[in-house]
Coordinates of C-alpha atoms and ligand atoms in Angstrom, one line a residue:
X1 CA 3.8 -16.5 9.3
X2 CA 7.3 -14.6 8.9
X3 CA 5.9 -13.9 5.3
X4 CA 2.8 -14.2 4.7
X5 CA 2.8 -13.7 0.8
X6 CA 5.0 -16.7 -0.1
X7 CA 1.7 -18.6 1.8
X8 CA -0.1 -18.3 -1.2
X9 CA 2.1 -18.9 -4.0
X10 CA 1.0 -17.5 -7.0
X11 CA 0.5 -19.9 -10.8
X12 CA 3.2 -19.4 -12.9
X13 CA 3.7 -16.6 -14.8
X14 CA 3.1 -16.0 -18.3
X15 CA 6.2 -14.1 -19.8
X16 CA 6.2 -11.1 -19.6
X17 CA 7.2 -8.6 -16.3
X18 CA 10.0 -11.1 -14.9
X19 CA 12.5 -11.2 -17.6
X20 CA 13.5 -7.5 -17.1
X21 CA 13.7 -8.1 -14.6
X22 CA 16.1 -10.9 -14.0
X23 CA 18.1 -9.1 -16.5
X24 CA 18.2 -6.5 -13.9
X25 CA 19.4 -7.9 -11.1
X26 CA 22.3 -10.1 -12.9
X27 CA 24.3 -6.9 -13.7
X28 CA 27.0 -5.7 -12.1
X29 CA 26.1 -3.8 -9.2
X30 CA 27.7 0.2 -10.5
X31 CA 29.6 0.9 -7.3
X32 CA 27.3 3.5 -6.1
X33 CA 24.4 0.7 -5.5
X34 CA 27.0 -0.9 -3.7
X35 CA 26.9 1.6 -0.5
X36 CA 24.0 0.9 1.7
X37 CA 21.3 2.9 1.1
X38 CA 20.0 4.4 4.6
X39 CA 16.7 5.6 3.7
X40 CA 13.9 3.0 5.0
X41 CA 16.2 1.3 7.8
X42 CA 14.6 2.2 10.9
X43 CA 16.2 2.6 14.6
X44 CA 17.5 -0.4 14.9
X45 CA 18.9 -0.7 11.3
X46 CA 20.3 2.4 11.9
X47 CA 22.1 1.5 14.8
X48 CA 23.6 -2.1 13.9
X49 CA 24.4 0.4 10.3
X50 CA 26.6 2.8 12.6
X51 CA 27.7 0.0 15.6
X52 CA 29.3 -1.6 12.1
X53 CA 31.2 1.5 10.9
X54 CA 32.4 1.8 14.5
X55 CA 30.3 5.1 15.3
X56 CA 29.0 5.9 18.2
X57 CA 25.1 4.4 18.1
X58 CA 23.1 7.5 19.1
X59 CA 23.5 8.3 15.5
X60 CA 20.9 6.7 14.0
X61 CA 18.4 8.9 16.5
X62 CA 20.4 12.1 14.5
X63 CA 19.8 10.3 11.2
X64 CA 17.0 9.1 12.0
X65 CA 15.4 12.5 12.3
X66 CA 17.1 13.9 9.3
X67 CA 16.5 11.5 6.4
X68 CA 12.8 11.5 8.3
X69 CA 11.3 14.6 9.6
X70 CA 13.8 16.9 8.6
X71 CA 13.5 14.7 5.1
X72 CA 17.3 16.1 4.7
X73 CA 19.3 13.5 2.4
X74 CA 22.1 14.8 2.1
X75 CA 24.9 13.7 5.2
X76 CA 26.8 16.4 4.5
X77 CA 24.8 19.1 5.8
X78 CA 23.7 17.0 8.9
X79 CA 25.0 19.4 11.2
X80 CA 25.3 17.8 14.6
X81 CA 27.7 15.4 13.1
X82 CA 31.4 15.4 13.2
X83 CA 32.3 16.5 9.9
X84 CA 34.6 13.3 9.5
X85 CA 31.6 11.3 10.1
X86 CA 29.7 13.7 7.5
X87 CA 32.4 13.1 4.6
X88 CA 32.7 9.2 6.1
X89 CA 29.1 8.6 5.6
X90 CA 28.8 10.3 1.5
X91 CA 32.0 7.2 1.2
X92 CA 30.3 4.2 2.3
X93 CA 26.4 4.6 2.5
X94 CA 24.0 6.6 0.6
X95 CA 20.8 8.2 1.6
X96 CA 18.3 8.4 -1.4
X97 CA 14.3 8.2 -1.6
X98 CA 13.8 7.8 -5.1
X99 CA 12.3 10.0 -7.5
X100 CA 9.3 10.5 -9.1
X101 CA 9.3 10.4 -12.7
X102 CA 5.5 10.8 -14.0
X103 CA 2.8 12.8 -12.6
X104 CA -1.0 12.7 -14.3
X105 CA -3.8 14.8 -12.3
X106 CA -7.3 14.0 -13.2
X107 CA -10.1 16.5 -13.1
X108 CA -11.1 15.8 -9.0
X109 CA -7.5 17.2 -8.2
X110 CA -6.6 13.6 -7.8
X111 CA -3.0 12.7 -8.2
X112 CA -0.8 10.0 -9.2
X113 CA 2.2 9.5 -9.0
X114 CA 4.6 6.6 -10.9
X115 CA 7.3 7.0 -8.3
X116 CA 11.5 5.0 -9.3
X117 CA 12.5 3.8 -5.8
X118 CA 16.0 4.2 -5.6
X119 CA 16.6 0.0 -6.8
X120 CA 14.3 -0.8 -8.4
X121 CA 10.8 -0.5 -10.6
X122 CA 8.3 1.7 -10.5
X123 CA 5.6 2.0 -7.9
X124 CA 2.4 4.2 -8.3
X125 CA 0.9 6.1 -5.2
X126 CA -1.7 8.2 -5.7
X127 CA -2.9 11.5 -3.4
X128 CA -6.6 11.6 -2.8
X129 CA -8.2 15.6 -2.1
X130 CA -11.3 15.5 -0.9
X131 CA -13.2 18.4 1.1
X132 CA -10.1 19.7 2.9
X133 CA -9.4 15.8 3.3
X134 CA -5.6 14.6 1.8
X135 CA -5.3 10.7 1.6
X136 CA -2.2 8.9 0.9
X137 CA -2.6 5.8 -1.3
X138 CA 0.6 4.0 -1.1
X139 CA 1.7 0.0 -3.0
X140 CA 3.1 -1.9 -0.5
X141 CA 4.7 -4.7 -3.4
X142 CA 5.4 -3.8 -7.4
X143 CA 2.3 -6.2 -8.8
X144 CA 0.6 -8.3 -6.2
X145 CA 0.7 -12.6 -6.0
X146 CA -3.3 -12.6 -5.2
X147 CA -4.9 -12.6 -9.0
X148 CA -8.0 -11.3 -7.4
X149 CA -10.2 -11.5 -10.5
X150 CA -11.6 -8.1 -10.9
X151 CA -8.1 -6.2 -10.2
X152 CA -5.9 -5.3 -12.9
X153 CA -2.8 -5.1 -10.8
X154 CA -3.9 -9.3 -9.9
X155 CA -3.0 -9.1 -13.3
X156 CA 0.6 -8.8 -13.2
X157 CA 1.9 -11.5 -10.8
X158 CA 4.1 -10.5 -7.9
X159 CA 7.5 -8.7 -9.4
X160 CA 8.7 -8.1 -5.9
X161 CA 8.3 -6.8 -2.6
X162 CA 9.0 -3.0 -1.7
X163 CA 11.7 -2.2 0.9
X164 CA 10.1 0.2 4.1
X165 CA 11.9 3.3 2.7
X166 CA 10.2 2.1 -1.0
X167 CA 7.2 2.7 1.0
X168 CA 7.9 5.6 3.1
X169 CA 9.7 7.1 0.1
X170 CA 6.0 7.6 -1.1
X171 CA 5.1 9.7 1.5
X172 CA 8.1 11.4 1.3
X173 CA 7.5 12.4 -2.6
X174 CA 4.2 13.5 -2.1
X175 CA 5.0 15.7 0.6
X176 CA 8.2 17.4 -1.4
X177 CA 5.9 17.3 -3.7
X178 CA 3.8 20.1 -1.9
X179 CA 0.9 17.6 -2.4
X180 CA -0.1 17.1 1.3
X181 CA -0.7 20.0 2.4
X182 CA -0.3 20.9 6.1
X183 CA -2.2 19.7 7.9
X184 CA -2.7 16.2 9.0
X185 CA -3.4 13.4 6.3
X186 CA -4.3 10.2 6.0
X187 CA -2.6 7.2 4.8
X188 CA -4.1 4.2 3.5
X189 CA -2.2 0.9 2.2
X190 CA -4.6 0.2 -0.5
X191 CA -2.2 0.5 -3.7
X192 CA -0.4 -1.8 -5.9
X193 CA 0.1 -5.1 -3.4
X194 CA -1.3 -6.8 -0.7
X195 CA 0.6 -4.9 2.3
X196 CA 0.3 -8.4 5.0
X197 CA 2.5 -10.2 1.7
X198 CA 5.2 -7.9 2.4
X199 CA 4.6 -8.2 6.8
X200 CA 8.2 -7.0 7.7
X201 CA 8.7 -4.0 5.5
X202 CA 5.3 -2.6 5.8
X203 CA 5.1 -2.9 9.8
X204 CA 8.6 -1.6 9.7
X205 CA 7.6 1.5 7.2
X206 CA 4.6 2.1 9.5
X207 CA 7.1 2.2 12.5
X208 CA 9.0 4.8 10.9
X209 CA 5.3 6.9 10.4
X210 CA 4.2 6.9 13.2
X211 CA 7.2 7.5 15.0
X212 CA 7.2 11.2 17.0
X213 CA 10.4 11.5 15.5
X214 CA 10.0 9.8 12.2
X215 CA 6.9 11.5 10.2
X216 CA 5.0 11.8 13.9
X217 CA 1.9 10.5 11.9
X218 CA -0.5 9.0 14.2
X219 CA -1.3 5.5 13.8
X220 CA -5.0 5.9 13.7
X221 CA -4.2 7.8 10.6
X222 CA -3.0 5.2 8.6
X223 CA -5.3 2.1 7.4
X224 CA -4.2 -1.1 6.1
X225 CA -6.3 -3.2 3.6
X226 CA -6.0 -7.0 3.6
X227 CA -7.1 -9.3 0.9
X228 CA -7.8 -11.5 3.7
X229 CA -4.4 -13.6 4.9
X230 CA -5.6 -14.6 8.3
X231 CA -2.8 -15.6 9.9
X232 CA -1.3 -11.7 8.8
X233 CA -4.3 -10.4 10.3
X234 CA -4.2 -12.2 13.8
X235 CA -0.1 -11.1 14.3
X236 CA -1.2 -7.4 12.9
X237 CA -3.3 -7.9 15.9
X238 CA -0.5 -7.9 18.0
X239 CA 1.9 -5.8 17.7
X240 CA 2.1 -2.7 20.1
X241 CA 2.3 0.2 17.3
X242 CA -0.2 -0.9 14.4
X243 CA -2.9 1.0 11.8
X244 CA -6.3 0.6 11.7
X245 CA -7.7 -2.8 9.5
X246 CA -9.7 -2.8 6.7
X247 CA -10.5 -6.4 4.7
X248 CA -11.4 -6.6 1.5
X249 CA -14.5 -9.1 1.6
X250 CA -16.3 -8.5 -1.8
X251 CA -18.2 -11.9 -1.5
X252 CA -21.0 -13.8 0.9
X253 CA -20.2 -17.3 0.5
X254 CA -17.1 -18.9 -0.9
X255 CA -18.3 -20.1 -4.1
X256 CA -18.4 -16.7 -5.3
X257 CA -15.6 -15.8 -3.0
X258 CA -13.4 -18.3 -4.6
X259 CA -14.1 -17.6 -7.7
X260 CA -13.7 -13.8 -7.4
X261 CA -10.2 -13.8 -5.0
X262 CA -8.3 -17.5 -5.2
X263 CA -6.5 -16.4 -1.6
X264 CA -10.3 -17.5 0.3
X265 CA -9.5 -20.9 -1.3
X266 CA -6.6 -21.0 1.6
X267 CA -8.1 -18.9 4.0
X268 CA -12.2 -19.4 3.9
X269 CA -14.6 -16.3 5.1
X270 CA -15.3 -18.5 8.3
X271 CA -11.2 -18.6 8.7
X272 CA -11.0 -15.4 7.5
X273 CA -13.9 -13.5 10.1
X274 CA -12.3 -16.0 13.3
X275 CA -8.9 -13.5 12.5
X276 CA -10.8 -10.8 12.6
X277 CA -12.9 -11.3 16.0
X278 CA -8.7 -12.1 17.5
X279 CA -7.5 -8.9 15.8
X280 CA -10.5 -7.2 17.2
X281 CA -10.4 -8.9 20.8
X282 CA -6.7 -8.6 21.1
X283 CA -7.2 -4.4 19.8
X284 CA -10.8 -2.9 21.0
X285 CA -10.0 -1.3 17.6
X286 CA -12.8 -1.6 15.1
X287 CA -12.5 -2.3 11.5
X288 CA -13.7 -2.0 8.0
X289 CA -15.2 -4.2 5.0
X290 CA -14.5 -3.7 1.4
X291 CA -17.2 -4.7 -0.4
X292 CA -16.3 -4.3 -4.3
X293 CA -19.8 -3.8 -5.8
X294 CA -19.9 -6.3 -9.0
X295 CA -22.9 -6.2 -11.4
X296 CA -24.5 -9.4 -11.3
X297 CA -21.7 -10.9 -8.8
X298 CA -22.1 -10.3 -5.3
X299 CA -24.7 -7.3 -5.5
X300 CA -28.6 -9.5 -5.1
X301 CA -30.6 -9.2 -2.3
X302 CA -29.5 -12.5 -0.6
X303 CA -25.5 -10.9 -0.4
X304 CA -27.1 -7.6 0.9
X305 CA -28.1 -9.8 4.0
X306 CA -25.6 -12.1 4.7
X307 CA -23.3 -9.1 4.6
X308 CA -25.3 -7.3 6.9
X309 CA -25.4 -9.8 9.0
X310 CA -21.2 -10.7 8.8
X311 CA -20.6 -7.0 9.7
X312 CA -23.2 -6.2 12.0
X313 CA -21.7 -9.6 13.9
X314 CA -18.2 -7.7 13.8
X315 CA -19.6 -4.9 14.5
X316 CA -17.4 -3.0 11.5
X317 CA -18.7 -0.6 8.7
X318 CA -18.9 -1.7 5.8
X319 CA -17.8 0.4 2.7
X320 CA -19.4 -0.5 -0.3
X321 CA -16.8 0.6 -3.5
X322 CA -18.3 1.1 -6.8
X323 CA -16.6 -1.4 -9.4
X324 CA -13.8 0.7 -11.8
X325 CA -13.6 -1.4 -14.8
X326 CA -10.9 -2.0 -16.4
X327 CA -12.3 -2.3 -20.3
X328 CA -10.8 -4.2 -22.7
X329 CA -8.9 -6.4 -19.7
X330 CA -11.2 -7.6 -17.0
X331 CA -15.2 -8.7 -17.8
X332 CA -16.6 -7.3 -14.7
X333 CA -19.4 -4.6 -14.6
X334 CA -19.8 -2.3 -11.8
X335 CA -23.5 -2.4 -10.2
X336 CA -25.7 1.3 -10.9
X337 CA -25.4 3.6 -9.0
X338 CA -29.4 3.3 -8.0
X339 CA -28.5 -0.2 -7.2
X340 CA -25.3 1.0 -5.3
X341 CA -27.7 3.2 -3.1
X342 CA -30.3 0.9 -2.8
X343 CA -27.9 -1.7 -1.3
X344 CA -26.7 0.7 0.8
X345 CA -29.9 2.5 2.1
X346 CA -30.8 -1.7 2.6
X347 CA -28.1 -2.0 4.8
X348 CA -28.5 0.6 7.1
X349 CA -31.6 -0.7 7.6
X350 CA -30.5 -4.0 8.5
X351 CA -29.1 -2.2 11.4
X352 CA -25.2 -1.7 9.7
X353 CA -23.4 1.0 9.1
X354 CA -21.9 1.8 5.8
X355 CA -20.8 4.1 3.5
X356 CA -20.5 4.4 -0.3
X357 CA -16.4 5.4 -1.3
X358 CA -17.3 7.0 -4.9
X359 CA -14.4 6.4 -7.1
X360 CA -12.4 9.1 -7.8
X361 CA -9.2 9.8 -9.8
X362 CA -10.2 7.3 -12.3
X363 CA -9.7 9.5 -15.1
X364 CA -5.7 9.4 -13.9
X365 CA -5.9 5.2 -14.4
X366 CA -5.1 6.6 -10.4
X367 CA -8.6 4.7 -9.2
X368 CA -8.9 0.6 -7.2
X369 CA -8.3 -1.7 -8.9
X370 CA -6.2 0.9 -12.0
X371 CA -3.1 0.5 -10.7
X372 CA -0.7 -1.5 -12.9
X373 CA 2.7 -0.4 -14.4
X374 CA 2.6 -0.8 -18.2
X375 CA 5.6 -2.9 -18.9
X376 CA 5.2 -4.5 -22.2
X377 CA 7.3 -2.3 -24.9
X378 CA 8.6 -0.2 -22.1
X379 CA 12.4 0.1 -22.9
X380 CA 14.7 0.3 -19.2
X381 CA 15.5 3.8 -20.4
X382 CA 12.2 5.3 -20.5
X383 CA 11.7 4.2 -16.4
X384 CA 13.4 7.2 -15.2
X385 CA 12.9 9.7 -17.6
X386 CA 10.2 11.9 -17.0
X387 CA 7.4 11.1 -19.6
X388 CA 4.2 13.1 -20.5
X389 CA 1.4 11.4 -17.9
X390 CA -1.3 10.7 -19.8
X391 CA -3.7 11.5 -17.2
X392 CA -3.0 15.5 -16.9
X393 CA -5.4 18.2 -17.4
X394 CA -5.1 20.4 -20.5
Ligands
SAH1 N1 -4.5 -5.9 -1.3 C1 -5.5 -5.6 -0.2 C2 -4.7 -3.3 -0.8 C3 -4.5 -3.5 -2.4 S1 -6.3 -3.2 -3.6 C4 -7.1 -5.9 -0.6 O1 -6.8 -6.8 -1.2 O2 -7.0 -5.3 0.1 C5 -7.6 -2.2 -2.7 C6 -9.4 -2.2 -2.6 O3 -9.6 -1.6 -3.6 C7 -9.4 -3.7 -2.1 O4 -10.6 -3.9 -1.9 C8 -10.0 -3.9 -3.9 O5 -11.4 -5.2 -3.7 C9 -10.6 -3.1 -4.2 N2 -10.0 -3.0 -5.8 C10 -9.4 -4.0 -6.5 N3 -10.0 -3.0 -7.8 C11 -10.7 -2.9 -8.3 C12 -11.4 -2.3 -9.2 N4 -10.9 -2.4 -10.6 N5 -12.7 -1.2 -9.0 C13 -12.9 -1.1 -7.3 N6 -12.0 -1.7 -6.0 C14 -11.3 -2.3 -6.6

């Protein structure tokens, strides 16, 4: 499956996000935009670029280090390049990581950025800091094709895939905003989008992030979360450098999962579990099941018993996620705190490894399932201009 997201065709969308996008893409490119953007190219892409430019291919490795390790985006400062090439680079290419157009901060220190990539619609990125641990939650698509019923991003439909540069650019921008601290940080692909629906770009981004001469992140610190595109999970298991895997299970029967997550009609639980087994067999890695608790929908005693059985069958850990309601937009209610703790204890008693991922960032609309770029009534001009943030503390 080259682009697994394609396999799950979104139903025709109500009019909304599309028109502006169509207008943007039909605009003639400015001279600025006709130059290729080097930011986001991995080593192979950079090598072809320099070859085509008639320059020695080893410049690819130098450019890679400048852009991703040093964060220096202006080729005129790439001191190990011959001077003429430096100035020529400015004429034949550009190096743009995008920019932060808005930031909101919640009382718990969670920061949500709205980032305008060099070439398109804004995406959202969240930095969570908790007891010394910094986690960056990245988006992989603008919108999402999977239409999970409880998720706000799912309501947008898929607007487009992000390129590798737009994915690593989220890390670079948060890093330059000094939000990542000096120590190691974690990256989770749990923002907007289905990462396995944008497979090639996400994996190229992971390669850039984990390259010792790129961002130098350990691949153990990157977690990819998927709604369960089975063939793409199997493909991921065959990658030499791959992130950790988290699977959003969210229901233990096909009847309920079909309803919550339409992707289940294509890859039902048994098929998904087969893919998880293949991944574990291939990699020897343990993975995580995420389970969003929805009051009266998937939090009954029988659900809990089945969940424990499934997780134990895979030696997988369970992350229980309290539901972040989206009042007025989506009809689901969170399971109560007491019941959540009861479920956790019951799962543990049944021999499952389990933790509750208490929600953070809700105040800045930065919590799971709350990421969506409000588009209606938003003029194109406002996209790039800084706007007052809504979630910031007084
Ligand atoms: N598409 C990927 C990654 C994005 S969603 C996936 O489905 O895994 C990241 C996690 O947030 C998923 O486990 C999803 O089930 C959960 N989620 C979505 N909406 C939520 C909400 N409103 N409250 C809490 N968790 C939510």
